Amino acid sequence: MTLKDQVRELRLQGKSPKEIARALKVAPSVVAPLVREIAAETAGTGEAEVVGCWINVGWSEGLLVDQARGWGDKEPAAGTGGMVSVLVARRHSWDRLRVGGFLADVYCMGVKNAIGPDVIDDRFLSEFREYFFSDYPGWQEAPFELVQHLVLGSIDYARGLGFEPDSAFEAGADLLGTLDGDPAITFGRDGKPHYVEFPGDDPAKVLRTLRHTLTDDQFTHTTPAH
């Protein structure tokens, strides 16, 4: 593997140029031009380089996933209740990232919230990531294709039930690109729409929306214990 390939691999892990230099035991002045060169190559494709994608452990709970994709989950039963959080970072400049996060209800309503995109310094990525996933038992790296299928696929699924993504989604939608082909994930809990009430919801409205397209035996509904 060439030095440039090593730099590219570490860059995809979200490492800053200084961290890469330390890891490879070379001078920062050697790494910096390679980082700029890699960024320029990606810019020529018309899309900013995807630096990394992360997802909460337990994301697959209740979902039917095409096993041929090899999308593993560290904790497939982590009690997430169908709420999946995804963080995506793309290159903004040679030392800065554009990051955005998405909260998807993969059982019913699609994207319920989004944050960003924010432009941050490379060295703040780890801190930002820990904050973003603080409500979960942990996070794991994810292929870009998986986060596309989860977020964009959940939106398509929810639209079929009568729900549109939260308005905050549009600001960072370009971080995800477009989904080619059919989703490799069957949404709903075990393939069936399942509505879990969350703070801020209007449960009566959600149930009315579901009943426009489904009968009561075609979906399930959970009211959290108080």
Short mmCIF file of N, CA, C and O in Angstrom, two decimals, residues 148-218:
data_model
loop_
_atom_site.label_atom_id
_atom_site.label_comp_id
_atom_site.label_asym_id
_atom_site.label_seq_id
_atom_site.Cartn_x
_atom_site.Cartn_y
_atom_site.Cartn_z
N GLN A 148 -27.56 5.22 3.48
CA GLN A 148 -28.49 5.64 2.43
C GLN A 148 -29.77 4.80 2.47
O GLN A 148 -30.88 5.34 2.43
N HIS A 149 -29.60 3.49 2.53
CA HIS A 149 -30.76 2.60 2.53
C HIS A 149 -31.62 2.82 3.77
O HIS A 149 -32.85 2.79 3.68
N LEU A 150 -31.00 3.05 4.91
CA LEU A 150 -31.76 3.25 6.13
C LEU A 150 -32.55 4.56 6.12
O LEU A 150 -33.75 4.58 6.37
N VAL A 151 -31.85 5.66 5.84
CA VAL A 151 -32.51 6.97 5.93
C VAL A 151 -33.45 7.20 4.75
O VAL A 151 -34.64 7.49 4.93
N LEU A 152 -32.93 7.08 3.54
CA LEU A 152 -33.75 7.35 2.37
C LEU A 152 -34.83 6.28 2.19
O LEU A 152 -35.96 6.58 1.77
N GLY A 153 -34.48 5.05 2.51
CA GLY A 153 -35.47 3.97 2.43
C GLY A 153 -36.60 4.16 3.43
O GLY A 153 -37.77 3.89 3.12
N SER A 154 -36.26 4.62 4.63
CA SER A 154 -37.31 4.83 5.64
C SER A 154 -38.24 5.96 5.23
O SER A 154 -39.44 5.94 5.54
N ILE A 155 -37.71 6.96 4.52
CA ILE A 155 -38.55 8.06 4.03
C ILE A 155 -39.55 7.54 3.00
O ILE A 155 -40.74 7.85 3.05
N ASP A 156 -39.08 6.72 2.06
CA ASP A 156 -39.98 6.15 1.06
C ASP A 156 -41.05 5.28 1.71
O ASP A 156 -42.23 5.31 1.33
N TYR A 157 -40.63 4.50 2.69
CA TYR A 157 -41.58 3.63 3.41
C TYR A 157 -42.65 4.47 4.11
O TYR A 157 -43.86 4.19 4.02
N ALA A 158 -42.20 5.51 4.82
CA ALA A 158 -43.13 6.37 5.56
C ALA A 158 -44.09 7.09 4.63
O ALA A 158 -45.27 7.26 4.95
N ARG A 159 -43.59 7.52 3.48
CA ARG A 159 -44.48 8.21 2.51
C ARG A 159 -45.60 7.29 2.05
O ARG A 159 -46.72 7.73 1.81
N GLY A 160 -45.31 6.01 1.94
CA GLY A 160 -46.34 5.05 1.57
C GLY A 160 -47.43 4.93 2.62
O GLY A 160 -48.54 4.48 2.33
N LEU A 161 -47.09 5.35 3.85
CA LEU A 161 -48.05 5.31 4.95
C LEU A 161 -48.71 6.67 5.18
O LEU A 161 -49.60 6.80 6.02
N GLY A 162 -48.21 7.70 4.45
CA GLY A 162 -48.81 9.03 4.57
C GLY A 162 -48.00 10.05 5.34
O GLY A 162 -48.50 11.13 5.65
N PHE A 163 -46.72 9.74 5.64
CA PHE A 163 -45.89 10.65 6.43
C PHE A 163 -44.76 11.23 5.60
O PHE A 163 -44.09 10.51 4.85
N GLU A 164 -44.51 12.52 5.77
CA GLU A 164 -43.38 13.19 5.13
C GLU A 164 -42.25 13.36 6.14
O GLU A 164 -42.51 13.44 7.35
N PRO A 165 -40.99 13.43 5.68
CA PRO A 165 -39.89 13.64 6.63
C PRO A 165 -39.98 15.01 7.30
O PRO A 165 -40.56 15.94 6.73
N ASP A 166 -39.41 15.11 8.47
CA ASP A 166 -39.35 16.38 9.17
C ASP A 166 -38.70 17.44 8.27
O ASP A 166 -37.79 17.13 7.49
N SER A 167 -39.16 18.69 8.38
CA SER A 167 -38.66 19.76 7.51
C SER A 167 -37.16 19.98 7.65
O SER A 167 -36.50 20.47 6.74
N ALA A 168 -36.58 19.60 8.82
CA ALA A 168 -35.14 19.79 9.03
C ALA A 168 -34.31 18.88 8.15
O ALA A 168 -33.10 19.10 7.98
N PHE A 169 -34.93 17.86 7.57
CA PHE A 169 -34.18 16.90 6.75
C PHE A 169 -33.57 17.55 5.51
O PHE A 169 -32.43 17.23 5.13
N GLU A 170 -34.30 18.45 4.86
CA GLU A 170 -33.88 18.98 3.57
C GLU A 170 -32.51 19.65 3.62
O GLU A 170 -31.73 19.58 2.67
N ALA A 171 -32.20 20.33 4.72
CA ALA A 171 -30.93 21.08 4.80
C ALA A 171 -29.72 20.19 4.60
O ALA A 171 -28.72 20.60 4.01
N GLY A 172 -29.80 18.95 5.07
CA GLY A 172 -28.65 18.05 4.95
C GLY A 172 -28.88 16.88 4.03
O GLY A 172 -28.07 15.94 4.01
N ALA A 173 -29.95 16.92 3.24
CA ALA A 173 -30.29 15.78 2.38
C ALA A 173 -29.18 15.45 1.40
O ALA A 173 -28.96 14.28 1.06
N ASP A 174 -28.44 16.47 0.93
CA ASP A 174 -27.39 16.22 -0.06
C ASP A 174 -26.24 15.39 0.50
O ASP A 174 -25.46 14.81 -0.25
N LEU A 175 -26.12 15.34 1.84
CA LEU A 175 -25.07 14.50 2.44
C LEU A 175 -25.28 13.03 2.10
O LEU A 175 -24.33 12.25 2.06
N LEU A 176 -26.53 12.66 1.83
CA LEU A 176 -26.87 11.26 1.58
C LEU A 176 -26.90 10.89 0.11
O LEU A 176 -26.96 9.70 -0.23
N GLY A 177 -26.90 11.89 -0.79
CA GLY A 177 -26.97 11.58 -2.20
C GLY A 177 -28.33 11.00 -2.56
O GLY A 177 -29.34 11.31 -1.92
N THR A 178 -28.36 10.11 -3.56
CA THR A 178 -29.61 9.48 -3.97
C THR A 178 -29.48 7.97 -3.88
O THR A 178 -28.39 7.41 -4.04
N LEU A 179 -30.60 7.33 -3.64
CA LEU A 179 -30.63 5.88 -3.50
C LEU A 179 -30.94 5.24 -4.84
O LEU A 179 -31.97 5.51 -5.45
N ASP A 180 -30.02 4.39 -5.31
CA ASP A 180 -30.22 3.68 -6.57
C ASP A 180 -30.84 2.31 -6.30
O ASP A 180 -30.35 1.55 -5.47
N GLY A 181 -31.90 2.02 -6.99
CA GLY A 181 -32.54 0.72 -6.82
C GLY A 181 -33.44 0.67 -5.61
O GLY A 181 -33.65 1.66 -4.91
N ASP A 182 -33.96 -0.52 -5.34
CA ASP A 182 -34.87 -0.72 -4.22
C ASP A 182 -34.08 -0.89 -2.93
O ASP A 182 -32.97 -1.43 -2.94
N PRO A 183 -34.67 -0.46 -1.79
CA PRO A 183 -33.98 -0.64 -0.51
C PRO A 183 -33.72 -2.11 -0.21
O PRO A 183 -34.53 -2.98 -0.57
N ALA A 184 -32.58 -2.38 0.41
CA ALA A 184 -32.23 -3.75 0.78
C ALA A 184 -32.71 -4.06 2.20
O ALA A 184 -32.25 -5.01 2.82
N ILE A 185 -33.62 -3.22 2.70
CA ILE A 185 -34.14 -3.36 4.05
C ILE A 185 -35.67 -3.37 3.98
O ILE A 185 -36.27 -2.56 3.26
N THR A 186 -36.29 -4.28 4.72
CA THR A 186 -37.74 -4.29 4.85
C THR A 186 -38.07 -3.55 6.14
O THR A 186 -37.68 -3.99 7.24
N PHE A 187 -38.75 -2.42 6.01
CA PHE A 187 -39.02 -1.57 7.16
C PHE A 187 -40.27 -2.03 7.90
O PHE A 187 -40.98 -2.94 7.47
N GLY A 188 -40.54 -1.37 9.05
CA GLY A 188 -41.58 -1.83 9.94
C GLY A 188 -40.98 -2.83 10.92
O GLY A 188 -39.88 -3.34 10.72
N ARG A 189 -41.67 -3.10 12.01
CA ARG A 189 -41.17 -4.09 12.97
C ARG A 189 -41.56 -5.48 12.48
O ARG A 189 -42.74 -5.80 12.38
N ASP A 190 -40.56 -6.26 12.13
CA ASP A 190 -40.77 -7.59 11.54
C ASP A 190 -41.67 -7.49 10.30
O ASP A 190 -42.52 -8.36 10.05
N GLY A 191 -41.48 -6.41 9.53
CA GLY A 191 -42.19 -6.25 8.27
C GLY A 191 -43.55 -5.60 8.37
O GLY A 191 -44.23 -5.46 7.34
N LYS A 192 -43.97 -5.19 9.55
CA LYS A 192 -45.30 -4.62 9.74
C LYS A 192 -45.19 -3.22 10.34
O LYS A 192 -44.42 -3.01 11.28
N PRO A 193 -45.93 -2.22 9.82
CA PRO A 193 -45.87 -0.88 10.40
C PRO A 193 -46.18 -0.92 11.90
O PRO A 193 -47.13 -1.59 12.33
N HIS A 194 -45.33 -0.24 12.66
CA HIS A 194 -45.49 -0.22 14.11
C HIS A 194 -45.23 1.20 14.62
O HIS A 194 -44.13 1.72 14.46
N TYR A 195 -46.24 1.80 15.21
CA TYR A 195 -46.11 3.16 15.70
C TYR A 195 -45.84 3.16 17.20
O TYR A 195 -46.61 2.62 17.99
N VAL A 196 -44.73 3.78 17.60
CA VAL A 196 -44.38 3.96 19.00
C VAL A 196 -44.52 5.44 19.33
O VAL A 196 -43.90 6.29 18.68
N GLU A 197 -45.33 5.76 20.31
CA GLU A 197 -45.53 7.16 20.67
C GLU A 197 -44.27 7.73 21.31
O GLU A 197 -43.64 7.10 22.16
N PHE A 198 -43.91 8.95 20.88
CA PHE A 198 -42.76 9.64 21.44
C PHE A 198 -43.17 11.05 21.82
O PHE A 198 -44.14 11.60 21.26
N PRO A 199 -42.44 11.67 22.77
CA PRO A 199 -42.75 13.05 23.15
C PRO A 199 -42.77 13.96 21.92
O PRO A 199 -41.92 13.85 21.04
N GLY A 200 -43.76 14.83 21.87
CA GLY A 200 -43.87 15.75 20.74
C GLY A 200 -44.79 15.25 19.64
O GLY A 200 -45.17 16.01 18.75
N ASP A 201 -45.14 13.97 19.68
CA ASP A 201 -46.06 13.42 18.69
C ASP A 201 -47.49 13.88 18.97
O ASP A 201 -47.84 14.24 20.11
N ASP A 202 -48.30 13.82 17.95
CA ASP A 202 -49.76 13.93 18.09
C ASP A 202 -50.30 12.55 17.76
O ASP A 202 -50.60 12.25 16.59
N PRO A 203 -50.41 11.67 18.76
CA PRO A 203 -50.78 10.28 18.48
C PRO A 203 -52.08 10.13 17.71
O PRO A 203 -52.19 9.28 16.82
N ALA A 204 -53.07 10.96 18.04
CA ALA A 204 -54.36 10.84 17.35
C ALA A 204 -54.20 11.13 15.86
O ALA A 204 -54.78 10.43 15.01
N LYS A 205 -53.39 12.12 15.54
CA LYS A 205 -53.16 12.45 14.13
C LYS A 205 -52.40 11.34 13.41
O LYS A 205 -52.71 11.00 12.26
N VAL A 206 -51.39 10.79 14.08
CA VAL A 206 -50.62 9.69 13.48
C VAL A 206 -51.52 8.50 13.19
O VAL A 206 -51.48 7.91 12.11
N LEU A 207 -52.36 8.15 14.15
CA LEU A 207 -53.25 7.00 13.96
C LEU A 207 -54.28 7.26 12.85
O LEU A 207 -54.60 6.36 12.07
N ARG A 208 -54.76 8.51 12.77
CA ARG A 208 -55.69 8.84 11.67
C ARG A 208 -55.01 8.67 10.32
O ARG A 208 -55.59 8.15 9.36
N THR A 209 -53.74 9.11 10.26
CA THR A 209 -52.98 8.99 9.01
C THR A 209 -52.80 7.52 8.63
O THR A 209 -52.99 7.13 7.47
N LEU A 210 -52.46 6.69 9.59
CA LEU A 210 -52.29 5.26 9.31
C LEU A 210 -53.59 4.62 8.83
O LEU A 210 -53.59 3.79 7.92
N ARG A 211 -54.69 5.07 9.41
CA ARG A 211 -55.99 4.47 9.07
C ARG A 211 -56.51 4.93 7.71
O ARG A 211 -57.50 4.38 7.23
N HIS A 212 -55.82 5.91 7.12
CA HIS A 212 -56.19 6.30 5.75
C HIS A 212 -55.79 5.21 4.75
O HIS A 212 -56.41 5.06 3.69
N THR A 213 -54.72 4.49 5.08
CA THR A 213 -54.20 3.48 4.14
C THR A 213 -54.25 2.06 4.68
O THR A 213 -54.12 1.10 3.91
N LEU A 214 -54.43 1.90 6.00
CA LEU A 214 -54.38 0.58 6.62
C LEU A 214 -55.59 0.34 7.51
O LEU A 214 -56.20 1.28 8.03
N THR A 215 -55.91 -0.90 7.70
CA THR A 215 -56.90 -1.27 8.71
C THR A 215 -56.18 -1.51 10.03
O THR A 215 -54.95 -1.67 10.06
N ASP A 216 -56.92 -1.55 11.12
CA ASP A 216 -56.28 -1.67 12.44
C ASP A 216 -55.47 -2.96 12.60
O ASP A 216 -54.52 -2.99 13.40
N ASP A 217 -55.81 -4.00 11.87
CA ASP A 217 -55.05 -5.23 12.00
C ASP A 217 -53.81 -5.27 11.10
O ASP A 217 -53.04 -6.24 11.13
N GLN A 218 -53.59 -4.19 10.33
CA GLN A 218 -52.42 -4.13 9.45
C GLN A 218 -51.25 -3.35 10.07
O GLN A 218 -50.21 -3.24 9.45
#
